[in-house]
Amino acid sequence: MKGEKIIPQERIRNFSIIAHIDHGKSTLADRLLEYTGAVSQREMRDQYLDRLDLERERGITIKAQAVRLYYERENGEVYQLNLIDTPGHVDFTYEVSRALSACEGALLVVDASQGVEAQTLANVYLALENNLEIIPVINKIDLPQADIERAKREIQEIVGLPADEALLVSAKLGLGIKDVLEAIVNKIPPPRGKREAPLRALVFDSWYDPYLGVVVLLRVVDGSLYPGLKIKFLSTGKSFEITKVGVFSPEATTLDTLVAGEVGFIAASIKEVRDAKIGDTITEASADVEPLPGFKELKPVVFAGIFPVDSDDFLALKEAIEKLWLNDPAFSYEMETSSALGFGFRCGFQGLLHMEIVQERLEREFKLNLITTAPSVKYRVKLRKGTILEIENPAEWPDPGNIEEVYEPYIKAEIFTPKEYVGALINLCEEKRGIQKELKFITPERVVIVYELPFSEVVMDFYDKLKSYSKGYASLDYQFIGYRASELVKMDILINKQPVDALSLIVHKDKAYYRGRELAEKLKEVIPRQLFEVIIQAAIGSKIIARERIPPLRKDVLAKCYGGDVTRKKKLLEKQKEGKKRLKAIGQVEIPQEAFLAVLKI
Amino acid sequence: MELALYLHIPFCTKKCPYCDFYSVPEIPDERLYLQALLKEIDLIKYHHEELFSEGPPRIKTFYVGGGTPSLFSPIFYEKLLDKLIQTLLFQPIELSIEANPESLTFEKAKGYKDLGFNRMSLGIQSFNPKGLEFLQRRHSLHEALLAIENVHKAGFENISFDLIYGWRGQGVKTLQKELQLALFLSPSHLSLYELTLYPKTPFFKKYSGLNFLREKRLLMLANLIENELLSNGYLHYEISNYAKEGFECKHNLSYWKVEPYLGLGAGAVSRISKYRFKNPESIRKYYEYILDKGTLPVIITENLNSRELIKEKIFMNLRLTEGLNLSEIRGYSFRLKEEALEKLCKKGLLSIDKDNLRLTPKGRFLHQRVVAYLWDNLEVMK
């Protein structure tokens, strides 16, 4: 077995690939696998490393993964390359920092037709903070709209890396792949750490496997790991005996040992994922050593309620959330009770995409049927009696009579865009209550626009609009700049006179009427006509500001039903009812999931 | 045991583009189909005795449907009826046969009448040439009128017309004219089916989502039908069926009242007490079972529990104007929640008279929804 080769530490390279979504990271990874013979052409399927179904479908990488490659140079020297895959979206910064902490270098992939994007920059800075060696790679040079000179200029001017060293690649056509491998070997330093020192390994992913128990993905910093070794997780103090060590190359391959500098997995008859916490340090059971620095914990910024459609599924949801959290500690959760939706959880996320991914993973991996409420940010409410409350759930908004002042989080948004979309994007920012701070040309064609924006406006549909106003070319990066006083009120939605707490939202006073009308109209669109009439009202306090009526259905009848087709016709009706299971019955009104997110679309 | 008996003739000269019943556009081999049916009747008699430990069932109504039953000659039906008389207690008070105008000659109609058929259901579908063209029927208006005359001449007194409304181009005036002509011909029974796009039919692909099928227009046409027929002395006894008093189709009433029935032929369905059987919707498979293997070709069976039986009663009984009797539900130790019934009454969808539940005219148009609502409000009595 290849894995039996002993590779000296100076011939090990651990690296990741940093890229914006769609800039071709997964395709480049595929080519590296193919070139080094880790995967034969026949076994090759597109986006080999994206393991979750969801990842392949959405074309994005959510969870970090590690694959070992063996690269033989022309002089016959064999190098062990460990590729640690990272997600490209800004919401997954936490995952990226996990992956980067296991590496000494990174490939920065820039799409020759799109140039550098804001989110990529954020990850580059993260890599620089981790002291990683960065190799710029200009990909998609085969595209007719490729502008290599522009990409080089941007790498030099925006990222600040020497552009003449950028590699020219077409991952799709397999051009320049060898140059990439050579650069990895020549530029990225080998791992430090001592094979003879006491064992220290950093856990950067773990998941449950039905055959092996919990599989732990780790980077060995010092010492070595081998089957039979008794290890301990420092944070819990729990000990286990290693049953298997191995690597993905890219299929799981067992090895005799993993040594300092290497990346691989272990299995140790661990039954619960919670016993192999991501960011934890593994040592020998008897050792007494300092833990490795874990990961900076990220605070969630977007909050939403997650409820089971069928309230009997609450316990299943609880279990699923607990399990998923062990695998993705970047979201937070606590129990929530809604009079409309019953028992559920208030969850915090890194961003909107992160929220969608968590919901989809819960539904897919745990076969749950869920309702997610509209996302909210964390507000600060100063009461007349002086106390300050932090409120992330509109349902908990205090009585307006008790409120002295309200503050909302603001961000500084940096938008990179080709110059022709500047006008549209400025309008968008103004519409979202933004304050312009800066507007400058970074190259003759590209502009950076800096705005201060209320974050609540951004978690709604800002990102979608940004993309559509700029035909997908503009990119966004942001950072929090603190809380500012704002005239905010709580708007309630009443359905057949009953307030639905899960539909309440916090709005700016000046926008309340407009939003109320828009939301009532939108709800009218998404709530299907039913057997009985539905009245939708938007209200601020006791004042109704908008009203819509969904007239009852008038016709739903089968023309024919005789003895021969009663089974089929009954099943049809059952299926029609089944289809409505995605609807949440509130009183007598069946409300679809979209209604709870309708506020995003106004 | 008393049963309604259905015979399926799954052959047509051509499939109509809106039809989702099982039939094949094949020239039928009458002799072979007859041979299989005779054998099936023997097998059924045996099976019936095995399953219910009693003698042959008494047949109280007989209905031949399709497909196109009028493709088959009177001789075919003669041999079949002989077999039924020999094998079962065949004492039907109503013997119906469906016919398409283009395949119905006077001789055939007379032949059927002489064999004892006393009710004829004619697949007219439209009394307007444009309607016949839209529906891609293979008879002209002229041929339809000739067929009706032949049926009268053959001595049938109980005649039903099948009509489809809602086709593209049929406005209130067009429908009114069609109804006038239908009423002038004075059938004892009329079935008026709203044009429905069944999945997998050519019409489904062609017309799904088109404007001419919008709710408002179809409701207007349905209301016109109701007014015209009621004012001409017809009873609206089922969602799509109208009859002069005493001429309701007794056989079809059995389905809607959820009484037991037996089906013969490829694709036919039977339900006796809690058992449901279905013959394969494949003539080849049907022959294979009966003629080659010598066994009943039952491919799907359901064993209905009491909840399912009651759901079926609610579903089927509420199609009838006479409605549903709550005592039947109680008989199975189930009940419908009081507040659900009250709500439906308050909204004008349901009327209750002691134990009798009926859909109002408004509720009739929402049959599916009301039934689903009642299913959701069905509970076991404590």
Short mmCIF file of C-alpha atoms in Angstrom, two decimals, chain A residues 59-287:
data_model
loop_
_atom_site.label_atom_id
_atom_site.label_comp_id
_atom_site.label_asym_id
_atom_site.label_seq_id
_atom_site.Cartn_x
_atom_site.Cartn_y
_atom_site.Cartn_z
CA GLY A 59 -21.88 23.62 -5.84
CA ILE A 60 -20.46 24.88 -2.59
CA THR A 61 -18.31 23.29 0.04
CA ILE A 62 -19.82 23.39 3.50
CA LYS A 63 -17.65 21.12 5.60
CA ALA A 64 -13.91 20.88 5.56
CA GLN A 65 -12.44 17.64 4.25
CA ALA A 66 -8.91 16.36 3.97
CA VAL A 67 -7.35 14.25 1.25
CA ARG A 68 -3.80 12.91 1.00
CA LEU A 69 -2.01 12.93 -2.35
CA TYR A 70 1.43 11.56 -3.26
CA TYR A 71 3.28 13.67 -5.78
CA GLU A 72 6.35 12.29 -7.49
CA ARG A 73 8.66 14.95 -8.89
CA GLU A 74 10.74 14.40 -12.02
CA ASN A 75 13.80 13.69 -9.85
CA GLY A 76 11.96 10.79 -8.23
CA GLU A 77 11.34 12.44 -4.86
CA VAL A 78 7.88 11.64 -3.50
CA TYR A 79 6.01 14.32 -1.55
CA GLN A 80 3.02 13.82 0.68
CA LEU A 81 0.49 16.57 0.02
CA ASN A 82 -2.50 16.97 2.31
CA LEU A 83 -5.27 19.00 0.75
CA ILE A 84 -7.71 20.42 3.26
CA ASP A 85 -10.81 21.67 1.55
CA THR A 86 -12.47 24.89 2.74
CA PRO A 87 -15.82 26.50 2.12
CA GLY A 88 -15.85 29.69 0.07
CA HIS A 89 -18.82 31.55 1.46
CA VAL A 90 -18.43 34.30 4.04
CA ASP A 91 -20.91 32.55 6.33
CA PHE A 92 -18.49 29.69 6.80
CA THR A 93 -15.56 31.63 8.18
CA TYR A 94 -15.55 29.35 11.18
CA GLU A 95 -15.07 26.29 8.98
CA VAL A 96 -12.36 28.05 7.03
CA SER A 97 -10.43 28.95 10.13
CA ARG A 98 -10.61 25.29 11.20
CA ALA A 99 -9.20 24.16 7.90
CA LEU A 100 -6.50 26.81 7.78
CA SER A 101 -5.24 25.95 11.24
CA ALA A 102 -4.22 22.56 9.87
CA CYS A 103 -2.18 24.03 7.00
CA GLU A 104 1.05 25.83 6.25
CA GLY A 105 -0.05 27.23 2.93
CA ALA A 106 -2.97 27.95 0.65
CA LEU A 107 -3.74 28.31 -3.01
CA LEU A 108 -5.67 31.50 -3.71
CA VAL A 109 -7.84 30.78 -6.73
CA VAL A 110 -9.08 33.77 -8.72
CA ASP A 111 -11.45 33.45 -11.64
CA ALA A 112 -9.81 35.10 -14.66
CA SER A 113 -13.18 36.37 -15.85
CA GLN A 114 -14.41 37.69 -12.48
CA GLY A 115 -11.37 38.96 -10.66
CA VAL A 116 -10.89 39.14 -6.91
CA GLU A 117 -14.07 39.08 -4.80
CA ALA A 118 -14.63 40.57 -1.38
CA GLN A 119 -15.30 37.24 0.31
CA THR A 120 -12.09 35.77 -1.03
CA LEU A 121 -10.24 38.70 0.49
CA ALA A 122 -11.73 37.94 3.89
CA ASN A 123 -10.40 34.39 3.70
CA VAL A 124 -7.01 35.58 2.46
CA TYR A 125 -6.71 37.81 5.51
CA LEU A 126 -7.67 34.88 7.69
CA ALA A 127 -4.91 32.85 6.04
CA LEU A 128 -2.39 35.64 6.52
CA GLU A 129 -3.38 35.85 10.20
CA ASN A 130 -2.57 32.14 10.42
CA ASN A 131 0.86 32.86 8.82
CA LEU A 132 0.10 30.78 5.77
CA GLU A 133 2.11 30.96 2.56
CA ILE A 134 -0.25 32.01 -0.22
CA ILE A 135 0.14 31.01 -3.86
CA PRO A 136 -2.06 32.97 -6.27
CA VAL A 137 -3.65 30.88 -9.03
CA ILE A 138 -5.55 32.46 -11.91
CA ASN A 139 -8.11 29.92 -13.06
CA LYS A 140 -10.50 29.65 -16.02
CA ILE A 141 -7.95 31.15 -18.41
CA ASP A 142 -9.68 29.21 -21.19
CA LEU A 143 -12.83 31.33 -20.98
CA PRO A 144 -13.32 33.82 -23.83
CA GLN A 145 -14.08 36.57 -21.30
CA ALA A 146 -10.93 35.79 -19.28
CA ASP A 147 -8.94 38.95 -18.49
CA ILE A 148 -5.66 37.69 -17.11
CA GLU A 149 -4.03 41.11 -16.92
CA ARG A 150 -6.89 42.49 -14.87
CA ALA A 151 -6.80 39.48 -12.54
CA LYS A 152 -3.04 39.99 -12.06
CA ARG A 153 -3.50 43.68 -11.39
CA GLU A 154 -6.13 42.92 -8.78
CA ILE A 155 -4.00 40.29 -7.08
CA GLN A 156 -1.22 42.85 -6.87
CA GLU A 157 -3.29 45.87 -5.90
CA ILE A 158 -6.15 44.47 -3.87
CA VAL A 159 -4.67 41.37 -2.27
CA GLY A 160 -1.12 42.68 -2.15
CA LEU A 161 0.61 39.57 -3.47
CA PRO A 162 3.28 39.67 -6.19
CA ALA A 163 1.26 39.13 -9.37
CA ASP A 164 4.16 37.93 -11.51
CA GLU A 165 4.20 34.77 -9.43
CA ALA A 166 0.56 33.99 -10.15
CA LEU A 167 0.06 30.63 -11.87
CA LEU A 168 -2.11 30.43 -14.97
CA VAL A 169 -4.48 27.48 -14.88
CA SER A 170 -7.53 26.03 -16.52
CA ALA A 171 -8.72 23.39 -14.10
CA LYS A 172 -11.49 22.50 -16.51
CA LEU A 173 -9.02 21.67 -19.29
CA GLY A 174 -6.26 20.46 -16.96
CA LEU A 175 -3.80 23.21 -17.97
CA GLY A 176 -1.06 24.28 -15.54
CA ILE A 177 -1.76 21.59 -12.94
CA LYS A 178 1.87 20.50 -12.71
CA ASP A 179 2.95 24.11 -12.06
CA VAL A 180 0.52 24.18 -9.16
CA LEU A 181 1.99 21.00 -7.65
CA GLU A 182 5.55 22.33 -8.09
CA ALA A 183 4.62 25.62 -6.43
CA ILE A 184 3.08 23.75 -3.48
CA VAL A 185 6.33 21.83 -3.01
CA ASN A 186 8.64 24.81 -3.56
CA LYS A 187 6.81 27.58 -1.75
CA ILE A 188 4.85 26.09 1.10
CA PRO A 189 7.05 25.25 4.09
CA PRO A 190 6.99 21.74 5.56
CA PRO A 191 5.19 21.38 8.88
CA ARG A 192 7.09 22.09 12.06
CA GLY A 193 6.50 19.94 15.13
CA LYS A 194 8.49 17.02 16.52
CA ARG A 195 7.80 13.37 15.93
CA GLU A 196 9.59 12.49 19.17
CA ALA A 197 7.69 15.00 21.33
CA PRO A 198 4.61 13.99 23.38
CA LEU A 199 1.51 13.60 21.21
CA ARG A 200 -0.60 16.66 20.45
CA ALA A 201 -3.19 16.56 17.67
CA LEU A 202 -5.86 19.11 16.75
CA VAL A 203 -9.37 17.82 15.98
CA PHE A 204 -10.77 19.76 13.03
CA ASP A 205 -13.74 17.61 12.08
CA SER A 206 -15.63 14.60 13.39
CA TRP A 207 -18.66 12.67 12.33
CA TYR A 208 -20.46 9.44 13.08
CA ASP A 209 -19.87 6.43 10.90
CA PRO A 210 -22.11 3.38 11.41
CA TYR A 211 -19.18 0.94 11.07
CA LEU A 212 -16.32 2.75 12.79
CA GLY A 213 -18.12 4.81 15.39
CA VAL A 214 -17.04 8.43 15.51
CA VAL A 215 -14.37 9.27 12.94
CA VAL A 216 -12.02 12.09 14.00
CA LEU A 217 -10.22 14.16 11.39
CA LEU A 218 -7.05 15.66 12.86
CA ARG A 219 -3.74 17.33 12.29
CA VAL A 220 -0.89 15.77 14.22
CA VAL A 221 1.20 18.61 15.60
CA ASP A 222 3.68 16.62 17.71
CA GLY A 223 4.29 12.91 18.27
CA SER A 224 2.45 10.07 16.54
CA LEU A 225 -0.77 8.11 16.59
CA TYR A 226 -1.18 4.37 15.99
CA PRO A 227 -3.73 1.63 16.69
CA GLY A 228 -3.65 0.43 20.28
CA LEU A 229 -2.53 3.82 21.64
CA LYS A 230 -4.60 5.12 24.53
CA ILE A 231 -5.55 8.73 23.91
CA LYS A 232 -7.45 11.42 25.75
CA PHE A 233 -9.48 14.44 24.66
CA LEU A 234 -8.25 17.35 26.75
CA SER A 235 -11.55 19.23 27.07
CA THR A 236 -13.54 16.25 28.35
CA GLY A 237 -10.72 14.17 29.82
CA LYS A 238 -12.32 11.07 28.26
CA SER A 239 -9.95 8.31 27.15
CA PHE A 240 -10.24 5.92 24.23
CA GLU A 241 -8.07 3.30 22.57
CA ILE A 242 -7.30 3.90 18.91
CA THR A 243 -8.66 1.10 16.68
CA LYS A 244 -7.73 2.55 13.30
CA VAL A 245 -5.64 5.32 11.85
CA GLY A 246 -5.80 6.31 8.22
CA VAL A 247 -6.17 8.90 5.53
CA PHE A 248 -8.54 9.71 2.73
CA SER A 249 -6.76 9.33 -0.58
CA PRO A 250 -9.56 10.02 -1.41
CA GLU A 251 -11.24 6.79 -0.27
CA ALA A 252 -10.51 5.85 3.33
CA THR A 253 -7.21 3.94 3.58
CA THR A 254 -5.85 2.57 6.86
CA LEU A 255 -2.25 3.17 7.90
CA ASP A 256 0.09 1.90 10.61
CA THR A 257 0.73 5.34 11.98
CA LEU A 258 0.14 9.08 11.62
CA VAL A 259 3.07 11.27 12.61
CA ALA A 260 3.75 14.92 13.39
CA GLY A 261 2.96 17.15 10.44
CA GLU A 262 0.46 14.73 8.92
CA VAL A 263 -3.28 15.00 8.51
CA GLY A 264 -5.54 11.96 8.76
CA PHE A 265 -8.27 10.28 10.68
CA ILE A 266 -8.56 7.99 13.66
CA ALA A 267 -11.34 5.77 14.97
CA ALA A 268 -11.35 4.77 18.62
CA SER A 269 -14.73 3.15 19.35
CA ILE A 270 -16.10 6.57 20.26
CA LYS A 271 -19.87 6.30 20.40
CA GLU A 272 -20.90 9.94 20.69
CA VAL A 273 -19.85 12.76 18.40
CA ARG A 274 -19.94 15.03 21.45
CA ASP A 275 -16.90 13.19 22.81
CA ALA A 276 -14.81 14.33 19.83
CA LYS A 277 -15.36 18.06 19.92
CA ILE A 278 -14.03 20.07 17.04
CA GLY A 279 -11.12 22.27 18.15
CA ASP A 280 -10.17 19.91 20.96
CA THR A 281 -6.62 18.63 21.52
CA ILE A 282 -5.81 14.91 21.63
CA THR A 283 -2.93 13.70 23.78
CA GLU A 284 -1.73 10.38 25.15
CA ALA A 285 -4.03 9.24 27.95
CA SER A 286 -1.34 9.57 30.59
CA ALA A 287 0.32 12.75 29.29
#
